[in-house]
Amino acid sequence: QVQLEESGGGLVQPGGSLRLSCAASIADFTRYEMAWYRQAPGEQRMLVASITGGGATKVVNSAMGRFTISRDNAKKTVYLQMNNLTSEDTAVYYCNAARNRRHWGQGALFTVSS
């Protein structure tokens, strides 16, 4: 059974930084591609960044240069470091683990506001 628990949400001022963490309960963590998605109010859930078990990363254009995804396979944890935040980054951020199927965390909300 796969369980994902996000942490690190909250309130951040524009231009600030935040790091989200996702602790995974997965027996073979390195076999899973991990990703962060976000869902803003009234919008569809969208991919933000992904990372393979070997560490290859992808970041969507809107986050490129500002967001960094990483993982610690020993801790079975994936991170999303977010810098230079704007109000458009306000959303619920979901951790995702994918192998034969997708697994989702419960989501972490953070708001960018002054």
Short mmCIF file of N, CA, C and O in Angstrom, two decimals:
data_model
loop_
_atom_site.label_atom_id
_atom_site.label_comp_id
_atom_site.label_asym_id
_atom_site.label_seq_id
_atom_site.Cartn_x
_atom_site.Cartn_y
_atom_site.Cartn_z
N GLN A 1 0.85 -1.19 0.00
CA GLN A 1 0.00 0.00 0.00
C GLN A 1 0.89 1.24 0.00
O GLN A 1 1.84 1.33 0.75
N VAL A 2 0.56 2.19 -0.86
CA VAL A 2 1.33 3.41 -0.99
C VAL A 2 0.64 4.52 -0.22
O VAL A 2 -0.56 4.76 -0.40
N GLN A 3 1.39 5.19 0.61
CA GLN A 3 0.87 6.36 1.33
C GLN A 3 1.84 7.51 1.14
O GLN A 3 3.06 7.35 1.23
N LEU A 4 1.28 8.68 0.89
CA LEU A 4 2.07 9.89 0.67
C LEU A 4 1.57 10.97 1.61
O LEU A 4 0.36 11.20 1.70
N GLU A 5 2.48 11.65 2.26
CA GLU A 5 2.10 12.70 3.20
C GLU A 5 2.90 13.96 2.92
O GLU A 5 4.11 14.00 3.11
N GLU A 6 2.19 15.00 2.46
CA GLU A 6 2.83 16.27 2.19
C GLU A 6 2.92 17.11 3.45
O GLU A 6 2.09 17.00 4.35
N SER A 7 3.92 17.98 3.49
CA SER A 7 4.06 18.95 4.57
C SER A 7 4.78 20.17 4.05
O SER A 7 5.45 20.11 3.01
N GLY A 8 4.62 21.29 4.76
CA GLY A 8 5.33 22.50 4.40
C GLY A 8 4.48 23.62 3.87
O GLY A 8 4.99 24.68 3.49
N GLY A 9 3.18 23.44 3.80
CA GLY A 9 2.31 24.50 3.31
C GLY A 9 2.18 25.64 4.31
O GLY A 9 2.69 25.58 5.43
N GLY A 10 1.51 26.72 3.87
CA GLY A 10 1.29 27.85 4.76
C GLY A 10 1.12 29.13 3.98
O GLY A 10 0.65 29.12 2.84
N LEU A 11 1.49 30.25 4.60
CA LEU A 11 1.36 31.57 3.99
C LEU A 11 2.75 32.12 3.70
O LEU A 11 3.62 32.11 4.58
N VAL A 12 2.94 32.59 2.50
CA VAL A 12 4.23 33.12 2.07
C VAL A 12 4.01 34.47 1.39
O VAL A 12 3.02 34.63 0.66
N GLN A 13 4.91 35.39 1.59
CA GLN A 13 4.81 36.68 0.92
C GLN A 13 5.34 36.59 -0.50
O GLN A 13 6.20 35.75 -0.80
N PRO A 14 4.83 37.42 -1.38
CA PRO A 14 5.36 37.44 -2.75
C PRO A 14 6.87 37.64 -2.76
O PRO A 14 7.40 38.45 -2.00
N GLY A 15 7.53 36.87 -3.60
CA GLY A 15 8.98 36.92 -3.66
C GLY A 15 9.66 35.99 -2.70
O GLY A 15 10.88 35.81 -2.76
N GLY A 16 8.88 35.38 -1.83
CA GLY A 16 9.44 34.49 -0.83
C GLY A 16 9.71 33.09 -1.35
O GLY A 16 9.51 32.80 -2.53
N SER A 17 10.16 32.23 -0.44
CA SER A 17 10.49 30.85 -0.78
C SER A 17 9.80 29.89 0.17
O SER A 17 9.44 30.25 1.30
N LEU A 18 9.65 28.68 -0.29
CA LEU A 18 9.00 27.65 0.51
C LEU A 18 9.48 26.30 0.01
O LEU A 18 9.70 26.14 -1.20
N ARG A 19 9.60 25.35 0.91
CA ARG A 19 9.92 23.99 0.50
C ARG A 19 8.83 23.04 0.98
O ARG A 19 8.52 22.99 2.17
N LEU A 20 8.29 22.30 0.04
CA LEU A 20 7.33 21.26 0.36
C LEU A 20 8.06 19.92 0.44
O LEU A 20 9.00 19.67 -0.31
N SER A 21 7.57 19.07 1.33
CA SER A 21 8.12 17.73 1.47
C SER A 21 7.01 16.71 1.31
O SER A 21 5.86 16.99 1.66
N CYS A 22 7.38 15.56 0.82
CA CYS A 22 6.43 14.46 0.69
C CYS A 22 7.11 13.20 1.16
O CYS A 22 8.06 12.72 0.52
N ALA A 23 6.64 12.69 2.28
CA ALA A 23 7.17 11.45 2.82
C ALA A 23 6.35 10.28 2.28
O ALA A 23 5.12 10.28 2.37
N ALA A 24 7.04 9.32 1.72
CA ALA A 24 6.36 8.21 1.06
C ALA A 24 6.54 6.90 1.83
O ALA A 24 7.66 6.58 2.26
N SER A 25 5.46 6.20 1.97
CA SER A 25 5.51 4.85 2.52
C SER A 25 5.40 3.90 1.34
O SER A 25 4.29 3.53 0.92
N ILE A 26 6.54 3.58 0.75
CA ILE A 26 6.61 2.73 -0.45
C ILE A 26 7.78 1.79 -0.26
O ILE A 26 8.89 2.23 0.01
N ALA A 27 7.53 0.51 -0.46
CA ALA A 27 8.58 -0.48 -0.24
C ALA A 27 9.73 -0.32 -1.24
O ALA A 27 10.89 -0.41 -0.87
N ASP A 28 9.40 -0.08 -2.51
CA ASP A 28 10.42 0.05 -3.56
C ASP A 28 10.38 1.45 -4.13
O ASP A 28 10.08 1.65 -5.32
N PHE A 29 10.72 2.40 -3.31
CA PHE A 29 10.57 3.83 -3.64
C PHE A 29 11.30 4.21 -4.92
O PHE A 29 10.79 5.00 -5.71
N THR A 30 12.47 3.66 -5.15
CA THR A 30 13.26 4.08 -6.31
C THR A 30 12.64 3.66 -7.63
O THR A 30 13.04 4.16 -8.68
N ARG A 31 11.69 2.76 -7.60
CA ARG A 31 11.01 2.34 -8.83
C ARG A 31 9.90 3.30 -9.25
O ARG A 31 9.33 3.15 -10.33
N TYR A 32 9.59 4.25 -8.39
CA TYR A 32 8.50 5.16 -8.66
C TYR A 32 9.01 6.50 -9.18
O TYR A 32 9.99 7.05 -8.66
N GLU A 33 8.34 6.98 -10.19
CA GLU A 33 8.54 8.36 -10.58
C GLU A 33 7.70 9.22 -9.64
O GLU A 33 6.50 8.96 -9.48
N MET A 34 8.30 10.21 -9.06
CA MET A 34 7.60 11.10 -8.14
C MET A 34 7.35 12.44 -8.81
O MET A 34 8.13 12.88 -9.67
N ALA A 35 6.28 13.07 -8.42
CA ALA A 35 5.93 14.34 -9.05
C ALA A 35 5.15 15.22 -8.09
O ALA A 35 4.58 14.74 -7.11
N TRP A 36 5.14 16.49 -8.40
CA TRP A 36 4.29 17.47 -7.72
C TRP A 36 3.32 18.03 -8.74
O TRP A 36 3.72 18.41 -9.85
N TYR A 37 2.06 18.06 -8.34
CA TYR A 37 1.00 18.69 -9.11
C TYR A 37 0.43 19.82 -8.25
O TYR A 37 0.60 19.84 -7.04
N ARG A 38 -0.26 20.71 -8.90
CA ARG A 38 -0.96 21.74 -8.14
C ARG A 38 -2.33 22.01 -8.75
O ARG A 38 -2.53 21.84 -9.94
N GLN A 39 -3.22 22.45 -7.89
CA GLN A 39 -4.57 22.78 -8.33
C GLN A 39 -4.97 24.09 -7.69
O GLN A 39 -5.16 24.17 -6.46
N ALA A 40 -5.08 25.10 -8.52
CA ALA A 40 -5.52 26.41 -8.06
C ALA A 40 -7.05 26.44 -8.01
O ALA A 40 -7.70 25.63 -8.68
N PRO A 41 -7.62 27.34 -7.23
CA PRO A 41 -9.09 27.41 -7.13
C PRO A 41 -9.75 27.55 -8.50
O PRO A 41 -9.37 28.41 -9.29
N GLY A 42 -10.70 26.67 -8.78
CA GLY A 42 -11.43 26.74 -10.03
C GLY A 42 -10.69 26.19 -11.23
O GLY A 42 -11.20 26.31 -12.35
N GLU A 43 -9.52 25.62 -11.02
CA GLU A 43 -8.74 25.12 -12.15
C GLU A 43 -8.49 23.62 -12.01
O GLU A 43 -8.70 23.03 -10.96
N GLN A 44 -8.02 23.04 -13.09
CA GLN A 44 -7.70 21.62 -13.08
C GLN A 44 -6.33 21.39 -12.41
O GLN A 44 -5.50 22.29 -12.35
N ARG A 45 -6.15 20.18 -11.92
CA ARG A 45 -4.86 19.80 -11.36
C ARG A 45 -3.85 19.70 -12.49
O ARG A 45 -4.11 19.08 -13.53
N MET A 46 -2.67 20.30 -12.27
CA MET A 46 -1.67 20.34 -13.33
C MET A 46 -0.30 19.95 -12.80
O MET A 46 0.04 20.22 -11.65
N LEU A 47 0.48 19.33 -13.66
CA LEU A 47 1.83 18.92 -13.29
C LEU A 47 2.72 20.15 -13.08
O LEU A 47 2.66 21.11 -13.86
N VAL A 48 3.55 20.09 -12.05
CA VAL A 48 4.52 21.14 -11.80
C VAL A 48 5.94 20.64 -12.10
O VAL A 48 6.70 21.29 -12.81
N ALA A 49 6.26 19.48 -11.55
CA ALA A 49 7.61 18.93 -11.74
C ALA A 49 7.58 17.44 -11.44
O ALA A 49 6.74 16.97 -10.67
N SER A 50 8.53 16.73 -12.05
CA SER A 50 8.63 15.30 -11.82
C SER A 50 10.08 14.88 -11.72
O SER A 50 10.98 15.58 -12.21
N ILE A 51 10.31 13.72 -11.10
CA ILE A 51 11.67 13.21 -10.95
C ILE A 51 11.62 11.69 -10.96
O ILE A 51 10.80 11.07 -10.29
N THR A 52 12.50 11.09 -11.75
CA THR A 52 12.56 9.64 -11.82
C THR A 52 13.35 9.09 -10.64
O THR A 52 13.99 9.83 -9.89
N GLY A 53 13.31 7.77 -10.50
CA GLY A 53 14.08 7.14 -9.44
C GLY A 53 15.56 7.40 -9.54
O GLY A 53 16.27 7.46 -8.53
N GLY A 54 16.03 7.61 -10.77
CA GLY A 54 17.44 7.89 -11.00
C GLY A 54 17.81 9.35 -10.89
O GLY A 54 18.99 9.70 -11.00
N GLY A 55 16.82 10.20 -10.70
CA GLY A 55 17.09 11.62 -10.47
C GLY A 55 16.89 12.54 -11.66
O GLY A 55 17.17 13.74 -11.57
N ALA A 56 16.41 12.02 -12.79
CA ALA A 56 16.14 12.89 -13.94
C ALA A 56 14.89 13.72 -13.66
O ALA A 56 13.86 13.17 -13.24
N THR A 57 14.99 15.01 -13.91
CA THR A 57 13.90 15.91 -13.54
C THR A 57 13.28 16.61 -14.74
O THR A 57 13.92 16.79 -15.78
N LYS A 58 12.02 16.98 -14.57
CA LYS A 58 11.31 17.82 -15.52
C LYS A 58 10.56 18.87 -14.72
O LYS A 58 10.00 18.57 -13.68
N VAL A 59 10.56 20.09 -15.22
CA VAL A 59 9.85 21.19 -14.60
C VAL A 59 9.07 21.91 -15.68
O VAL A 59 9.60 22.19 -16.75
N VAL A 60 7.81 22.23 -15.40
CA VAL A 60 7.00 22.92 -16.40
C VAL A 60 7.53 24.34 -16.61
O VAL A 60 8.20 24.90 -15.75
N ASN A 61 7.20 24.91 -17.75
CA ASN A 61 7.76 26.20 -18.12
C ASN A 61 7.49 27.30 -17.09
O ASN A 61 8.37 28.12 -16.80
N SER A 62 6.29 27.31 -16.55
CA SER A 62 5.93 28.37 -15.61
C SER A 62 6.73 28.32 -14.32
O SER A 62 6.82 29.30 -13.59
N ALA A 63 7.32 27.17 -14.04
CA ALA A 63 8.08 27.00 -12.81
C ALA A 63 9.59 26.93 -13.05
O ALA A 63 10.37 26.95 -12.10
N MET A 64 9.98 26.85 -14.29
CA MET A 64 11.40 26.68 -14.62
C MET A 64 12.21 27.88 -14.13
O MET A 64 11.81 29.03 -14.31
N GLY A 65 13.32 27.57 -13.49
CA GLY A 65 14.17 28.63 -12.94
C GLY A 65 13.76 29.07 -11.56
O GLY A 65 14.51 29.79 -10.88
N ARG A 66 12.57 28.67 -11.11
CA ARG A 66 12.10 29.06 -9.78
C ARG A 66 11.90 27.85 -8.87
O ARG A 66 12.13 27.93 -7.67
N PHE A 67 11.44 26.74 -9.45
CA PHE A 67 11.13 25.54 -8.67
C PHE A 67 12.17 24.46 -8.95
O PHE A 67 12.59 24.27 -10.10
N THR A 68 12.52 23.72 -7.92
CA THR A 68 13.43 22.59 -8.05
C THR A 68 12.85 21.38 -7.33
O THR A 68 12.47 21.48 -6.16
N ILE A 69 12.78 20.28 -8.05
CA ILE A 69 12.32 19.04 -7.44
C ILE A 69 13.54 18.16 -7.15
O ILE A 69 14.49 18.12 -7.93
N SER A 70 13.50 17.49 -6.02
CA SER A 70 14.59 16.59 -5.66
C SER A 70 14.03 15.45 -4.82
O SER A 70 12.88 15.52 -4.36
N ARG A 71 14.82 14.45 -4.63
CA ARG A 71 14.37 13.31 -3.82
C ARG A 71 15.54 12.75 -3.03
O ARG A 71 16.69 12.80 -3.48
N ASP A 72 15.23 12.21 -1.88
CA ASP A 72 16.19 11.52 -1.05
C ASP A 72 15.69 10.09 -0.95
O ASP A 72 14.75 9.80 -0.19
N ASN A 73 16.28 9.20 -1.71
CA ASN A 73 15.79 7.82 -1.76
C ASN A 73 15.98 7.10 -0.43
O ASN A 73 15.18 6.22 -0.07
N ALA A 74 17.00 7.46 0.32
CA ALA A 74 17.21 6.83 1.62
C ALA A 74 16.11 7.20 2.60
O ALA A 74 15.68 6.38 3.43
N LYS A 75 15.61 8.43 2.50
CA LYS A 75 14.54 8.90 3.38
C LYS A 75 13.16 8.70 2.76
O LYS A 75 12.15 8.99 3.40
N LYS A 76 13.13 8.24 1.51
CA LYS A 76 11.86 8.06 0.80
C LYS A 76 11.04 9.34 0.83
O LYS A 76 9.84 9.34 1.16
N THR A 77 11.70 10.41 0.49
CA THR A 77 11.08 11.72 0.54
C THR A 77 11.39 12.49 -0.73
O THR A 77 12.51 12.42 -1.24
N VAL A 78 10.40 13.22 -1.23
CA VAL A 78 10.60 14.08 -2.38
C VAL A 78 10.30 15.51 -1.94
O VAL A 78 9.42 15.74 -1.10
N TYR A 79 11.05 16.44 -2.51
CA TYR A 79 10.94 17.85 -2.12
C TYR A 79 10.61 18.71 -3.33
O TYR A 79 10.93 18.38 -4.46
N LEU A 80 9.99 19.84 -3.04
CA LEU A 80 9.79 20.87 -4.05
C LEU A 80 10.22 22.19 -3.44
O LEU A 80 9.54 22.73 -2.56
N GLN A 81 11.36 22.69 -3.88
CA GLN A 81 11.85 23.98 -3.44
C GLN A 81 11.31 25.04 -4.38
O GLN A 81 11.50 24.95 -5.60
N MET A 82 10.63 26.03 -3.83
CA MET A 82 9.99 27.06 -4.64
C MET A 82 10.52 28.42 -4.22
O MET A 82 10.47 28.79 -3.05
N ASN A 83 11.02 29.15 -5.20
CA ASN A 83 11.58 30.48 -4.95
C ASN A 83 10.85 31.53 -5.78
O ASN A 83 10.17 31.21 -6.76
N ASN A 84 11.01 32.78 -5.38
CA ASN A 84 10.43 33.90 -6.11
C ASN A 84 8.94 33.67 -6.38
O ASN A 84 8.47 33.77 -7.51
N LEU A 85 8.22 33.37 -5.33
CA LEU A 85 6.81 33.02 -5.45
C LEU A 85 5.94 34.22 -5.78
O LEU A 85 6.23 35.35 -5.37
N THR A 86 4.91 33.95 -6.53
CA THR A 86 3.91 34.98 -6.87
C THR A 86 2.53 34.48 -6.47
O THR A 86 2.34 33.29 -6.17
N SER A 87 1.57 35.37 -6.54
CA SER A 87 0.20 34.99 -6.17
C SER A 87 -0.34 33.89 -7.07
O SER A 87 -1.21 33.11 -6.67
N GLU A 88 0.18 33.80 -8.28
CA GLU A 88 -0.27 32.76 -9.21
C GLU A 88 0.18 31.36 -8.79
O GLU A 88 -0.30 30.37 -9.34
N ASP A 89 1.09 31.29 -7.83
CA ASP A 89 1.54 29.99 -7.33
C ASP A 89 0.63 29.48 -6.21
O ASP A 89 0.79 28.34 -5.76
N THR A 90 -0.31 30.30 -5.75
CA THR A 90 -1.24 29.88 -4.73
C THR A 90 -2.06 28.69 -5.22
O THR A 90 -2.69 28.76 -6.28
N ALA A 91 -2.04 27.60 -4.48
CA ALA A 91 -2.73 26.39 -4.91
C ALA A 91 -2.60 25.32 -3.82
O ALA A 91 -1.86 25.50 -2.84
N VAL A 92 -3.32 24.25 -4.02
CA VAL A 92 -3.08 23.04 -3.25
C VAL A 92 -2.07 22.20 -4.05
O VAL A 92 -2.28 21.96 -5.24
N TYR A 93 -1.00 21.82 -3.40
CA TYR A 93 0.05 21.06 -4.06
C TYR A 93 -0.05 19.59 -3.64
O TYR A 93 -0.10 19.28 -2.44
N TYR A 94 -0.06 18.73 -4.63
CA TYR A 94 -0.23 17.30 -4.39
C TYR A 94 1.04 16.54 -4.77
O TYR A 94 1.60 16.75 -5.86
N CYS A 95 1.41 15.65 -3.91
CA CYS A 95 2.49 14.72 -4.21
C CYS A 95 1.91 13.53 -4.96
O CYS A 95 0.80 13.07 -4.66
N ASN A 96 2.66 13.03 -5.93
CA ASN A 96 2.19 11.92 -6.74
C ASN A 96 3.31 10.89 -6.90
O ASN A 96 4.47 11.26 -7.12
N ALA A 97 2.94 9.62 -6.78
CA ALA A 97 3.87 8.52 -7.02
C ALA A 97 3.30 7.66 -8.13
O ALA A 97 2.13 7.25 -8.05
N ALA A 98 4.09 7.39 -9.15
CA ALA A 98 3.58 6.67 -10.31
C ALA A 98 4.49 5.50 -10.67
O ALA A 98 5.72 5.64 -10.75
N ARG A 99 3.87 4.38 -10.86
CA ARG A 99 4.56 3.22 -11.42
C ARG A 99 3.56 2.54 -12.35
O ARG A 99 3.43 2.92 -13.50
N ASN A 100 2.82 1.59 -11.89
CA ASN A 100 1.75 0.99 -12.70
C ASN A 100 0.46 1.79 -12.60
O ASN A 100 -0.42 1.69 -13.45
N ARG A 101 0.35 2.57 -11.55
CA ARG A 101 -0.80 3.44 -11.35
C ARG A 101 -0.33 4.65 -10.55
O ARG A 101 0.78 4.67 -10.04
N ARG A 102 -1.20 5.63 -10.48
CA ARG A 102 -0.84 6.86 -9.75
C ARG A 102 -1.42 6.81 -8.34
O ARG A 102 -2.54 6.38 -8.12
N HIS A 103 -0.61 7.31 -7.43
CA HIS A 103 -1.03 7.45 -6.04
C HIS A 103 -0.89 8.91 -5.65
O HIS A 103 0.07 9.57 -6.06
N TRP A 104 -1.83 9.38 -4.84
CA TRP A 104 -1.86 10.80 -4.49
C TRP A 104 -1.81 11.00 -2.98
O TRP A 104 -2.37 10.22 -2.22
N GLY A 105 -1.16 12.09 -2.59
CA GLY A 105 -1.24 12.52 -1.22
C GLY A 105 -2.49 13.34 -1.00
O GLY A 105 -3.27 13.57 -1.93
N GLN A 106 -2.68 13.80 0.22
CA GLN A 106 -3.90 14.54 0.55
C GLN A 106 -3.83 16.00 0.13
O GLN A 106 -4.85 16.69 0.09
N GLY A 107 -2.65 16.48 -0.18
CA GLY A 107 -2.49 17.85 -0.63
C GLY A 107 -2.02 18.79 0.47
O GLY A 107 -2.34 18.60 1.64
N ALA A 108 -1.25 19.78 0.08
CA ALA A 108 -0.77 20.81 1.01
C ALA A 108 -1.09 22.16 0.40
O ALA A 108 -0.69 22.46 -0.73
N LEU A 109 -1.79 22.99 1.15
CA LEU A 109 -2.18 24.31 0.66
C LEU A 109 -1.16 25.35 1.08
O LEU A 109 -0.75 25.39 2.24
N PHE A 110 -0.76 26.16 0.13
CA PHE A 110 -0.07 27.37 0.54
C PHE A 110 -0.54 28.56 -0.28
O PHE A 110 -0.95 28.41 -1.43
N THR A 111 -0.52 29.67 0.37
CA THR A 111 -1.03 30.90 -0.20
C THR A 111 0.09 31.92 -0.28
O THR A 111 0.82 32.13 0.70
N VAL A 112 0.21 32.55 -1.43
CA VAL A 112 1.19 33.62 -1.60
C VAL A 112 0.43 34.94 -1.55
O VAL A 112 -0.37 35.24 -2.43
N SER A 113 0.68 35.68 -0.51
CA SER A 113 -0.06 36.93 -0.31
C SER A 113 0.71 37.83 0.64
O SER A 113 1.39 37.37 1.56
N SER A 114 0.56 39.13 0.43
CA SER A 114 1.20 40.09 1.32
C SER A 114 0.23 40.49 2.44
O SER A 114 0.59 41.26 3.32
#
